[in-house]
Short mmCIF file of C-alpha atoms and ligand atoms in Angstrom, two decimals:
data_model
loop_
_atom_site.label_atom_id
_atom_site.label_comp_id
_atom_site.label_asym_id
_atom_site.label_seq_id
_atom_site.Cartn_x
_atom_site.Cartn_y
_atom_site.Cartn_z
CA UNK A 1 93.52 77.48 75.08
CA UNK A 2 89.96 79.02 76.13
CA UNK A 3 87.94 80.59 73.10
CA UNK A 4 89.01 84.53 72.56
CA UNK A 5 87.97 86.84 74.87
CA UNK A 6 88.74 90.25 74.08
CA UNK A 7 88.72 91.99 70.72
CA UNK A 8 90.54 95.26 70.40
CA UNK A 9 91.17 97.28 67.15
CA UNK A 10 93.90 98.95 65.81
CA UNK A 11 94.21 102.91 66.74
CA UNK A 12 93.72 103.62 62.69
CA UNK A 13 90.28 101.99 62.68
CA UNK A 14 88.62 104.43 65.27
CA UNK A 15 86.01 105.79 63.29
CA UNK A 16 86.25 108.55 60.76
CA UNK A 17 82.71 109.62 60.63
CA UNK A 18 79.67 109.57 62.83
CA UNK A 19 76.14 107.80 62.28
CA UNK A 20 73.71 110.23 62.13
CA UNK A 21 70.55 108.32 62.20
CA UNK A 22 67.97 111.55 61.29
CA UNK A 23 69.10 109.96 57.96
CA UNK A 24 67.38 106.83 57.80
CA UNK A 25 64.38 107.75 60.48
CA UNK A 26 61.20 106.16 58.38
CA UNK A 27 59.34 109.74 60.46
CA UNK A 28 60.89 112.50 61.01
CA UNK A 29 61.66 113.64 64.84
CA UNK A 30 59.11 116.33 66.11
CA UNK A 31 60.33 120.25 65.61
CA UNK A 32 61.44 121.71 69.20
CA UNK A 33 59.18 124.47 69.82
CA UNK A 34 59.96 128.11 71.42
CA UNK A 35 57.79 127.90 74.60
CA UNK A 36 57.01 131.65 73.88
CA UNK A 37 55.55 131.26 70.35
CA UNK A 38 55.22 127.80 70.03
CA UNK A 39 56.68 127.89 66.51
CA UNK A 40 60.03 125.48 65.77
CA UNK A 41 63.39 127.00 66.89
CA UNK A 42 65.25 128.17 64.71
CA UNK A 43 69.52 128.11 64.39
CA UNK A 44 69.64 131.89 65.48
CA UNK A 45 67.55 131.00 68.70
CA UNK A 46 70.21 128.36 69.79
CA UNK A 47 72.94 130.54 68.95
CA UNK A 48 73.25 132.19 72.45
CA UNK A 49 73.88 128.46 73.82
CA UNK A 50 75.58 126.37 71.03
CA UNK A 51 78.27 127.30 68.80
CA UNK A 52 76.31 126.86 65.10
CA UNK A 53 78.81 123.68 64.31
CA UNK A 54 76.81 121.88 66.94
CA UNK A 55 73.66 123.38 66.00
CA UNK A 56 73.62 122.14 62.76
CA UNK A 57 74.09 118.91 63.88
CA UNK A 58 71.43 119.13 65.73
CA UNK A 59 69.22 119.50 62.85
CA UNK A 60 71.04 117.44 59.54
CA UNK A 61 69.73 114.57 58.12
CA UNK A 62 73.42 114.08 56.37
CA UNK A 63 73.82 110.33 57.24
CA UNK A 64 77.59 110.51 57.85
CA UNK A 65 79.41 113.24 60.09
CA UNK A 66 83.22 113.91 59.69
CA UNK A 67 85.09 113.48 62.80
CA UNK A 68 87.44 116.22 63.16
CA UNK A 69 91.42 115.01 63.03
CA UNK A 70 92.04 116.88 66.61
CA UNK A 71 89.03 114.78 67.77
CA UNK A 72 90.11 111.82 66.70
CA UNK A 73 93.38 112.25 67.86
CA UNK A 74 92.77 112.86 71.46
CA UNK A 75 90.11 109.53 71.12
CA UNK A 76 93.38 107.52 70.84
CA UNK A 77 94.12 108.40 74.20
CA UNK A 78 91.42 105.06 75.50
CA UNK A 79 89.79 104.46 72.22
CA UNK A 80 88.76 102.01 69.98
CA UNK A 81 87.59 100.60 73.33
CA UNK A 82 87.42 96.63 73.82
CA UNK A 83 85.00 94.86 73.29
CA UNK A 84 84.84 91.52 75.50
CA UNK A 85 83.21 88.05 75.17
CA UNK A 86 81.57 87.21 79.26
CA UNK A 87 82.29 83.65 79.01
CA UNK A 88 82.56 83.42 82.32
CA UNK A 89 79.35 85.23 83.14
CA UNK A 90 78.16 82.50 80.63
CA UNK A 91 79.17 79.68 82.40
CA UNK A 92 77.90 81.26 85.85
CA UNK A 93 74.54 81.70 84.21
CA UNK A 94 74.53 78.63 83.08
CA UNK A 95 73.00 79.61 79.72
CA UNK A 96 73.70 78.74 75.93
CA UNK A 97 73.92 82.59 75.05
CA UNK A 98 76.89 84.62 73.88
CA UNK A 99 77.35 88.03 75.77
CA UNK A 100 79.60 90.08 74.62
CA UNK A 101 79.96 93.66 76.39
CA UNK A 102 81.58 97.11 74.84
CA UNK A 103 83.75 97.90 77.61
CA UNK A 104 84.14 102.39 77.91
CA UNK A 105 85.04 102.29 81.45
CA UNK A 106 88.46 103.19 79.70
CA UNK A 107 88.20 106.84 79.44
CA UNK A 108 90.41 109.29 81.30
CA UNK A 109 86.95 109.92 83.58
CA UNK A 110 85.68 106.21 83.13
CA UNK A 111 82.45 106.75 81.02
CA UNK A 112 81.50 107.07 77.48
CA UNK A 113 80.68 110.60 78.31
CA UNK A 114 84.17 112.08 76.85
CA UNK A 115 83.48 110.52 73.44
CA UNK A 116 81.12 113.72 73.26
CA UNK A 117 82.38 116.16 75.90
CA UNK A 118 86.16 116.03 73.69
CA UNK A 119 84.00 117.11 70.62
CA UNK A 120 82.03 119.56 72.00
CA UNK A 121 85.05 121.46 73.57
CA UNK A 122 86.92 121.33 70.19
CA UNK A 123 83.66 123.65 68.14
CA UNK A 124 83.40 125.73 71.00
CA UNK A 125 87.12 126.48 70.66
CA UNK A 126 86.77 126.75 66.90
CA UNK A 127 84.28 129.35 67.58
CA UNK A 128 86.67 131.47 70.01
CA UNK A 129 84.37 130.20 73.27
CA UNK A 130 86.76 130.88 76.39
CA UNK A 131 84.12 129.24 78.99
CA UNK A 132 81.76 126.84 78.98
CA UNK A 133 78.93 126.66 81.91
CA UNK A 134 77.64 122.94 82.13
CA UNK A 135 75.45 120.68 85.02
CA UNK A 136 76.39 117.27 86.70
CA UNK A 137 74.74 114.66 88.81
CA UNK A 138 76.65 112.00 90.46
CA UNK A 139 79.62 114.12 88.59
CA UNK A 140 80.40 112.02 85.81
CA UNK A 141 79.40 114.45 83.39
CA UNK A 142 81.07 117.33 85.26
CA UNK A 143 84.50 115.10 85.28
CA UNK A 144 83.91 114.44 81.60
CA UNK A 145 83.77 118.29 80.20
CA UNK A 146 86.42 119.17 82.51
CA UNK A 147 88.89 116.70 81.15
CA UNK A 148 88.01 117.92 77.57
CA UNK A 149 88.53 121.69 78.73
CA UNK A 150 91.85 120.87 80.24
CA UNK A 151 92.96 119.50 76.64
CA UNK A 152 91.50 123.02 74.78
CA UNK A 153 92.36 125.53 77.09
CA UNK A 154 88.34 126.08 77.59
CA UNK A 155 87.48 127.28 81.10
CA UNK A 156 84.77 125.04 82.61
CA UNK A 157 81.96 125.80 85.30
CA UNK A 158 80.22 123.31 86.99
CA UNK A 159 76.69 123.16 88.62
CA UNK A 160 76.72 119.73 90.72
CA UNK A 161 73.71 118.84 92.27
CA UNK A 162 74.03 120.19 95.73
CA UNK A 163 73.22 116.26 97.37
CA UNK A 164 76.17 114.61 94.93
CA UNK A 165 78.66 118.10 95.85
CA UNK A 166 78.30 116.68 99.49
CA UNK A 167 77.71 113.01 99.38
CA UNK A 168 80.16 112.50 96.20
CA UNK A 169 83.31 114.93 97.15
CA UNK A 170 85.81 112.33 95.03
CA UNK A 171 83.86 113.21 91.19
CA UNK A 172 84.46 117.13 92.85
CA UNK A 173 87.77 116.58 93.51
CA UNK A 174 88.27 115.18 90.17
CA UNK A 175 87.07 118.25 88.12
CA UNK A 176 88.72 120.71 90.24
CA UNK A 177 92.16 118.11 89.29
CA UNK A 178 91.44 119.29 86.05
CA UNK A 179 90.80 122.84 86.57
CA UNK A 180 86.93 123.36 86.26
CA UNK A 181 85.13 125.32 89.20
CA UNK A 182 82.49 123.19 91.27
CA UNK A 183 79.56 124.80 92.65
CA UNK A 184 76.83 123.05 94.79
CA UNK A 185 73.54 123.84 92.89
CA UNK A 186 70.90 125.59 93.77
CA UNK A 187 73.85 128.36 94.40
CA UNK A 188 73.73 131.91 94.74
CA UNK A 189 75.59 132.54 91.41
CA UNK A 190 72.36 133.02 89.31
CA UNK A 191 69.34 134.64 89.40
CA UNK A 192 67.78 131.21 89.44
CA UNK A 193 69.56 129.88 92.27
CA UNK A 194 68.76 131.94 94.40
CA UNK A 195 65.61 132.00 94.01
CA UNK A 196 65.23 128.17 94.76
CA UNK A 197 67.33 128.79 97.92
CA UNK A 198 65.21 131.91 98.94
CA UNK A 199 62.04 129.53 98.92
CA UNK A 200 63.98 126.52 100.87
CA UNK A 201 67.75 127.54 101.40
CA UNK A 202 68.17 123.71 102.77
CA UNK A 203 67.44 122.49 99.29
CA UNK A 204 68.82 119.48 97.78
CA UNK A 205 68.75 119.96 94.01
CA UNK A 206 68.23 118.07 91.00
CA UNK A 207 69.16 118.32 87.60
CA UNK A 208 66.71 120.38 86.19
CA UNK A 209 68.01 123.21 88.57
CA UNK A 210 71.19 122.65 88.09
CA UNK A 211 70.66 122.70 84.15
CA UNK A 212 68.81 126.07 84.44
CA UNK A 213 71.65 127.87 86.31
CA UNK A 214 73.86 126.60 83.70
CA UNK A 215 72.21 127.93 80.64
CA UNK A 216 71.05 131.11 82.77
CA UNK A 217 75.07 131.46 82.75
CA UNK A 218 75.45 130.83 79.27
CA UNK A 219 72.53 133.20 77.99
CA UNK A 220 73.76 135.78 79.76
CA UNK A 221 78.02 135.72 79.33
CA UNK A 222 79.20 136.14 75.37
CA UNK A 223 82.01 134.30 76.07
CA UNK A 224 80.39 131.38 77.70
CA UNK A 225 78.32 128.59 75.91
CA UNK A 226 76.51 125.67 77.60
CA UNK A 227 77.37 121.92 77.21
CA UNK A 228 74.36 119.38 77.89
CA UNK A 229 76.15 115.58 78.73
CA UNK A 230 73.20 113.86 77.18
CA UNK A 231 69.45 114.15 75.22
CA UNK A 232 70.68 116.16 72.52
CA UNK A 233 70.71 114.85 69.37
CA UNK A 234 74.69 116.00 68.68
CA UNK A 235 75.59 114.01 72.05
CA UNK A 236 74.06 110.64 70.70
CA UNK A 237 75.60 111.49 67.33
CA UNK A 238 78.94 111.49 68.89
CA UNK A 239 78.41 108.38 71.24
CA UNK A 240 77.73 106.29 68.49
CA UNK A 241 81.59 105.35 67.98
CA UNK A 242 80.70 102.70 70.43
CA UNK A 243 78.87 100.72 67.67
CA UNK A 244 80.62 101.77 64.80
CA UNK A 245 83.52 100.16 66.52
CA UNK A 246 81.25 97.34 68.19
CA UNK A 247 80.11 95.87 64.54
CA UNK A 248 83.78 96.01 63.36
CA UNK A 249 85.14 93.78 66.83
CA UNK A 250 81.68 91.11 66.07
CA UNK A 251 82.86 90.35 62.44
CA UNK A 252 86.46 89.54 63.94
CA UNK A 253 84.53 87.92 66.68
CA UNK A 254 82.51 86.03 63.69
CA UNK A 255 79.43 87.01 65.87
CA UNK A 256 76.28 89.34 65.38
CA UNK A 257 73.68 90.32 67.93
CA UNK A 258 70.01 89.10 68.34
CA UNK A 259 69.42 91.34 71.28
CA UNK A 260 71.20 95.27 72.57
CA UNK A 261 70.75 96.23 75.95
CA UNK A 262 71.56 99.59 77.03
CA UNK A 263 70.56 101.58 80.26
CA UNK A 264 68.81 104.82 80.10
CA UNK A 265 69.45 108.49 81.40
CA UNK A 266 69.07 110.86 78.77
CA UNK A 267 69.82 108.06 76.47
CA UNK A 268 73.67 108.59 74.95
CA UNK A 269 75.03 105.56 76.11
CA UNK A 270 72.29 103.74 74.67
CA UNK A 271 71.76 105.23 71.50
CA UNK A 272 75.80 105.13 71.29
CA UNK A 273 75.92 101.55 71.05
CA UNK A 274 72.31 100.86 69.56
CA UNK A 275 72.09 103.48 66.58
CA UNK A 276 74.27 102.13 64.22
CA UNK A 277 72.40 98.77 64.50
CA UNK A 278 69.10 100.06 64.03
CA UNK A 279 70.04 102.56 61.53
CA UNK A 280 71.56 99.08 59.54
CA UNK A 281 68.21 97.67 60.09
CA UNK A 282 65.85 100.60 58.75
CA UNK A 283 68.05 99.92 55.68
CA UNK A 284 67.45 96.59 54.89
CA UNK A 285 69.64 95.13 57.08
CA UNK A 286 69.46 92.51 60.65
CA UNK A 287 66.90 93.78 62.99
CA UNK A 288 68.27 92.63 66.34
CA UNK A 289 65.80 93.22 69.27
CA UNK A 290 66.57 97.05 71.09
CA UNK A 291 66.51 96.90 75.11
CA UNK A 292 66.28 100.04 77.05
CA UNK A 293 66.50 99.63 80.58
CA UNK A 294 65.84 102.66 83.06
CA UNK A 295 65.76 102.52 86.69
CA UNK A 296 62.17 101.79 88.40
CA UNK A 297 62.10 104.95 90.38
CA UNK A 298 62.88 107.23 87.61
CA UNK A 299 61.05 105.31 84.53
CA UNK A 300 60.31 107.80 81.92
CA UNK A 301 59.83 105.42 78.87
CA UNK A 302 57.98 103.42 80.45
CA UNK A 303 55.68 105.27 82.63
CA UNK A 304 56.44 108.78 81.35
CA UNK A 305 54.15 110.75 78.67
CA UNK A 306 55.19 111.08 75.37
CA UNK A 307 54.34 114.64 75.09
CA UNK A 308 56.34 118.38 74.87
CA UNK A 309 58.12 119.20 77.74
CA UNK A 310 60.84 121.37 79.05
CA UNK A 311 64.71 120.10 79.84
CA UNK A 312 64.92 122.04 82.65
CA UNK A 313 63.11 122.81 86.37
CA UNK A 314 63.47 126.70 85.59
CA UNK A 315 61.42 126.74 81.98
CA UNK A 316 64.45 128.15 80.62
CA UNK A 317 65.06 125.49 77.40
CA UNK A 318 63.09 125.30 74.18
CA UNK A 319 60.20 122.26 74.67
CA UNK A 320 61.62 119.13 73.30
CA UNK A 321 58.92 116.27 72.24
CA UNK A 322 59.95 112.88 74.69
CA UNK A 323 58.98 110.63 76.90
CA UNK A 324 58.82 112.83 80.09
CA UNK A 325 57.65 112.56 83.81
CA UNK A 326 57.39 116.29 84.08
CA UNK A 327 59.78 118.73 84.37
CA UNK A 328 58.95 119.61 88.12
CA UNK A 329 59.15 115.86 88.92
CA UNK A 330 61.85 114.93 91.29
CA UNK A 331 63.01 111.52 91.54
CA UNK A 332 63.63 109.57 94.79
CA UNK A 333 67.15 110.23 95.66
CA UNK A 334 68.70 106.55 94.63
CA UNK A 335 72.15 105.71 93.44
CA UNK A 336 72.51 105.83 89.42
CA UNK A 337 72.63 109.48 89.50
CA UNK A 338 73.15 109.89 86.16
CA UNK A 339 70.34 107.87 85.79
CA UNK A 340 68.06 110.63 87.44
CA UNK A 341 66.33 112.51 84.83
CA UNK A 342 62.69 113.41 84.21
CA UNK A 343 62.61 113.55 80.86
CA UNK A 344 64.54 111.32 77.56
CA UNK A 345 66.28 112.07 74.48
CA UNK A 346 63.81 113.11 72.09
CA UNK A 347 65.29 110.70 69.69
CA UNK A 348 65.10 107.31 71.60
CA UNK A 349 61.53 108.84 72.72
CA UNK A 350 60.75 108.98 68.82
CA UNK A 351 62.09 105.25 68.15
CA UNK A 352 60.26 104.17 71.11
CA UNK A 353 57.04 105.52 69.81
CA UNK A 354 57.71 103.90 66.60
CA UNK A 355 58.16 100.76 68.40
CA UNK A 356 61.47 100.19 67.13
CA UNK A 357 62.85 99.84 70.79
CA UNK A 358 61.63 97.78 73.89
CA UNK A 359 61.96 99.47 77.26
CA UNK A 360 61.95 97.71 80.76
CA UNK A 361 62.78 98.92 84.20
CA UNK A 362 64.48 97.83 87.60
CA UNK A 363 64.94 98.41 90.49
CA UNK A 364 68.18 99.53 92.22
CA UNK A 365 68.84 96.16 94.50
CA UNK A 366 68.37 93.71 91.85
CA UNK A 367 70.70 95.98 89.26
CA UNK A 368 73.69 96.02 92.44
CA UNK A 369 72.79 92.12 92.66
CA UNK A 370 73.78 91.85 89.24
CA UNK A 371 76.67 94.05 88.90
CA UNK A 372 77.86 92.09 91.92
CA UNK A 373 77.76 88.75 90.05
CA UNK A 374 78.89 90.64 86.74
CA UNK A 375 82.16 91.44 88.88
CA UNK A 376 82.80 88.27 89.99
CA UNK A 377 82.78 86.64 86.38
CA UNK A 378 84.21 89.30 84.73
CA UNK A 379 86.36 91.76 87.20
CA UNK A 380 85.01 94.73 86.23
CA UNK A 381 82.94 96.41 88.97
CA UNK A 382 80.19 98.57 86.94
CA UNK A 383 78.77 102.29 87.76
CA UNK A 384 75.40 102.08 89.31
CA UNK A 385 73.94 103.21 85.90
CA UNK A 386 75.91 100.50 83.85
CA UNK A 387 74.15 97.64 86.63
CA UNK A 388 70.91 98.63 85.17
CA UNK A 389 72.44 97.35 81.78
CA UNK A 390 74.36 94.36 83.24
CA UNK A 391 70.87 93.56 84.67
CA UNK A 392 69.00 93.91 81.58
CA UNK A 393 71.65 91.73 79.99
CA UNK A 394 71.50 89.15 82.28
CA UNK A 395 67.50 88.81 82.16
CA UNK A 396 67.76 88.25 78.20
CA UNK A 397 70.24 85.18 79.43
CA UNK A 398 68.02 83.88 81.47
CA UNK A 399 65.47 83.93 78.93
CA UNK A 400 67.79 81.87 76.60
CA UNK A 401 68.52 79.41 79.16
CA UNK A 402 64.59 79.05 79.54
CA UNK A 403 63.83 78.73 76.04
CA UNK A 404 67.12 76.89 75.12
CA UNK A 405 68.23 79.07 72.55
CA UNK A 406 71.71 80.23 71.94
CA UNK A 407 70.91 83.70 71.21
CA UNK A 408 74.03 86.52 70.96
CA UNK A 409 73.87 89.57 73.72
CA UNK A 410 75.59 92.75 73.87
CA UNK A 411 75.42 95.43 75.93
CA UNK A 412 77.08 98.46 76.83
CA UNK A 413 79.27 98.23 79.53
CA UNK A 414 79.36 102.73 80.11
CA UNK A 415 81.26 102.93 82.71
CA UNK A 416 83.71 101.78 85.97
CA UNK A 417 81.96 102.19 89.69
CA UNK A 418 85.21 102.84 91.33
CA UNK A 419 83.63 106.36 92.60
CA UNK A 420 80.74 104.39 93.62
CA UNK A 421 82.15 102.86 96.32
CA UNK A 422 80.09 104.38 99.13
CA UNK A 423 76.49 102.98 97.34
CA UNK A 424 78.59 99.43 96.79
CA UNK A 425 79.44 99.79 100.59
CA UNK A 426 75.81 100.79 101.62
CA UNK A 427 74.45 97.18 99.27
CA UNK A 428 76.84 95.22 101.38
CA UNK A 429 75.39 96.68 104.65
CA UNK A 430 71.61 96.38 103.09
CA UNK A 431 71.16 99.70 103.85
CA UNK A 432 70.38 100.02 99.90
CA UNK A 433 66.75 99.98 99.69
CA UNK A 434 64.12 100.38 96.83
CA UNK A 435 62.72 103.41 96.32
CA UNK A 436 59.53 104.58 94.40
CA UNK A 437 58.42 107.73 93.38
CA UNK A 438 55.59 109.78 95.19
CA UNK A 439 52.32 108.14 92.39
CA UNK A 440 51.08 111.99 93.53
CA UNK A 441 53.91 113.77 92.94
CA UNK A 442 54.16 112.55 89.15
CA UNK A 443 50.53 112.65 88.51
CA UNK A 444 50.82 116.39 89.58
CA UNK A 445 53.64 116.98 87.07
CA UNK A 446 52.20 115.35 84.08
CA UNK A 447 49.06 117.65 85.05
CA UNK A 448 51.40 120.36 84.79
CA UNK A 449 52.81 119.51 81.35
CA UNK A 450 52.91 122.40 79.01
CA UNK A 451 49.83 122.32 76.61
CA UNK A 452 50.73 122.13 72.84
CA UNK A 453 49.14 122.89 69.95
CA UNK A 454 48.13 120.12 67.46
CA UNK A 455 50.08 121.04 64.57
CA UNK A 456 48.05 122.04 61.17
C1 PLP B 1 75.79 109.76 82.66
C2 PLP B 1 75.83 108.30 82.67
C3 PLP B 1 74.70 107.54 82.30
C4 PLP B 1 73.39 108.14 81.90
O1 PLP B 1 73.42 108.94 80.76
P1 PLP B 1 72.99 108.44 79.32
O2 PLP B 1 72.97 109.69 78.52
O3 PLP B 1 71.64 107.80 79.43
O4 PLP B 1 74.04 107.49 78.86
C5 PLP B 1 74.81 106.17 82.32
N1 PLP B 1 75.94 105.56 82.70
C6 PLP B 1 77.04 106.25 83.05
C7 PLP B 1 78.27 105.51 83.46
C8 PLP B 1 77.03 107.64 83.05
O5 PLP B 1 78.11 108.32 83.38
#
């Protein structure tokens, strides 16, 4: 018999609370400013877009959260998740490293993202919220909230990205299964749409747009609230089940990591699986090295400015302090969608800074390279995003092989690529090419960065 593989946990030991890491940060995150005064927000200026249960999440320094029974009770439906030992990518690679991955491909939509979208519906239906108005990429996000709407009788609108609404009709499909209403963004709903489509009515999108019309919605509907998929600090609150439940399956695996890889977005995947770990570190506990990988044509931590920015195209959000490649950016139009972003959760921006975290980035051939080679040793054929993890993991492998150390890996495995076929068909044609960004382009929107006061 081979050495255990897989390392699954019994339904009763799905968390109870979540990590909050504002608890244990050795500096405190910077305030988010109102872009009109420049002074920190406040609850009551959130209110029109949160209900306050999320709010004050946003802002506690309470190391533990409770996780609501009704929450935890539709998690059952995929979690704890499984948590796998590659051996077989091992022996491919040829290297004396453990890998082990955290598998949450297993969700109804096939992401992490419903470990935060099922929460998130639940206090908006606490607070009597009949709609919620929310933005998508690729769609993954879009599926996500729709699922969790479905489950609390919440009505959900979707803004999809008006290249993904045509290229990427199956993630469409897939809300409107579960009852949400798709619109291809820029659209002529809001105020904001249409003026995008009145300067270029061919328009392609992006997600700042799309997150603009959404909270345009939202601001302006008292029975409709706004739901962000990433960035926030609630959403990487909730995501961090994936390590809670990660350090449980090591200790049964007998194993502990030296190294975390997680790829980049807004950050939830990767602060889901990475928090609990550092958080265990900043209090006296193993300091494994942090990875963040990010793809090369949209790499805000690692060419971005740390500096205050806006979360959305329109100027419509409060300015958040992260690693940002300006808000009027637009990335090259590559695969990961969700991967697509211009700025970075404020909080992995502020660990980051504090050097706490590494960051590197790839491009999108190598990461389908190594997704294809993760598939074949393991079975699982990853989202575009989750290749830019596989690849990271891979790398640190490599390095072990090199060095001739047998260091332990893990990595966050966020998600299945079986909508993903048609950029998995395009890598087999090698019509998948590298993109980069316009140097111009992003040198124009870090120009065009809002200016900040120093504070006192
Ligand atoms: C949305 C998404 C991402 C990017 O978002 P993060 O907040 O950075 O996690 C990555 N992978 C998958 C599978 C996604 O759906």
């Amino acid at each position: 018999m081979g050495e255990q593989t897989k390392f699954l946990l019994d339904e009763s030991r799905i968390p109870k609370r979540w990590y909050n890491i504002q608890a244990d940060l050795p500096k405190p995150l910077a305030p988010v400013l109102h872009p009109g005064t420049m002074k920190p927000v406040g609850p009551d200026d959130l209110a029109p877009l949160f209900p306050m249960a999320l709010i004050m999440q946003e802002v506690t320094t309470e190391r533990e959260i409770d996780i609501p029974e009704p929450v935890r009770d539709i998690y059952r439906l995929w979690r704890p998740s499984p948590l796998f030992r590659a051996h077989r990518l091992e022996k491919a690679l040829g290297t004396p490293a453990k890998i082990f991955y955290k598998y949450e491909g297993v969700s109804p939509a096939g992401s992490h993202k419903p470990n935060t979208a099922v929460p998130q519906a639940f206090y908006n239906r606490e607070a009597g919220i009949k709609r919620l108005s929310t933005e998508t990429g690729a769609g993954q996000w879009g599926s996500s909230l729709a699922f969790a709407g479905a489950l609390f009788g919440i009505d959900v609108t979707v803004f999809q990205v008006r290249v993904s609404y045509d290229q990427k009709p199956y993630r469409r499909a897939l809300m409107e299964s579960y009852g949400a209403r798709c619109l291809p963004s820029p659209s002529t709903e809001t105020e904001y749409g249409r003026s995008v489509l009145a300067k270029r009515p061919d328009h392609p999108g992006s997600l700042g747009i799309a997150i603009s019309e959404a909270v345009e919605i939202a601001a302006k509907n008292d029975d409709t609230k706004y739901a962000l998929g990433s960035v926030l600090n609630h959403v990487l609150l909730h995501q961090t089940v994936v390590g809670l439940e990660a350090m449980e399956q090591l200790k049964m695996a007998d194993a502990w990591p030296d190294v975390i890889v997680g790829c980049t977005g807004g950050g939830s995947n990767f602060a889901g699986i990475t928090f609990p770990f550092i958080g265990d570190g900043l209090r006296g506990g193993a300091k494994p090295r942090i990875v963040a990988v990010e793809p090369a044509a949209c790499p805000s931590l690692t060419r971005g400015k740390f500096a205050y920015d806006f979360g959305d195209t329109g100027h419509m959000t409060p300015l958040a302090k992260m690693h940002t490649l300006g808000s009027t950016f637009t990335p090259p139009g590559f695969h990961a969608g969700g991967l697509r972003y211009h700025g970075m959760a404020p909080l992995v921006s502020h660990l980051r800074d504090l050097n706490l975290i590494e960051a590197v980035a790839y491009h999108q051939t190598e990461c389908f390279a190594a997704g294809i080679q993760f598939a074949r040793a393991e079975g699982i054929l990853p989202a575009p995003e989750a290749n830019h993890a596989v690849k990271g993991a891979i790398e640190e492998a490599l390095r072990c092989k090199r060095e001739g150390r047998s260091q332990t890996i893990l990595f966050n495995l966020c998600g299945h690529g079986h909508f993903d076929m048609a950029a998995y068909m395009a890598y087999s044609a090698g019509t998948l090419t590298d993109q980069s960004y316009n140097e111009e382009e992003l040198a124009m929107a870090l120009a065009g960065l809002p200016s900040v006061p120093e504070p006192a």
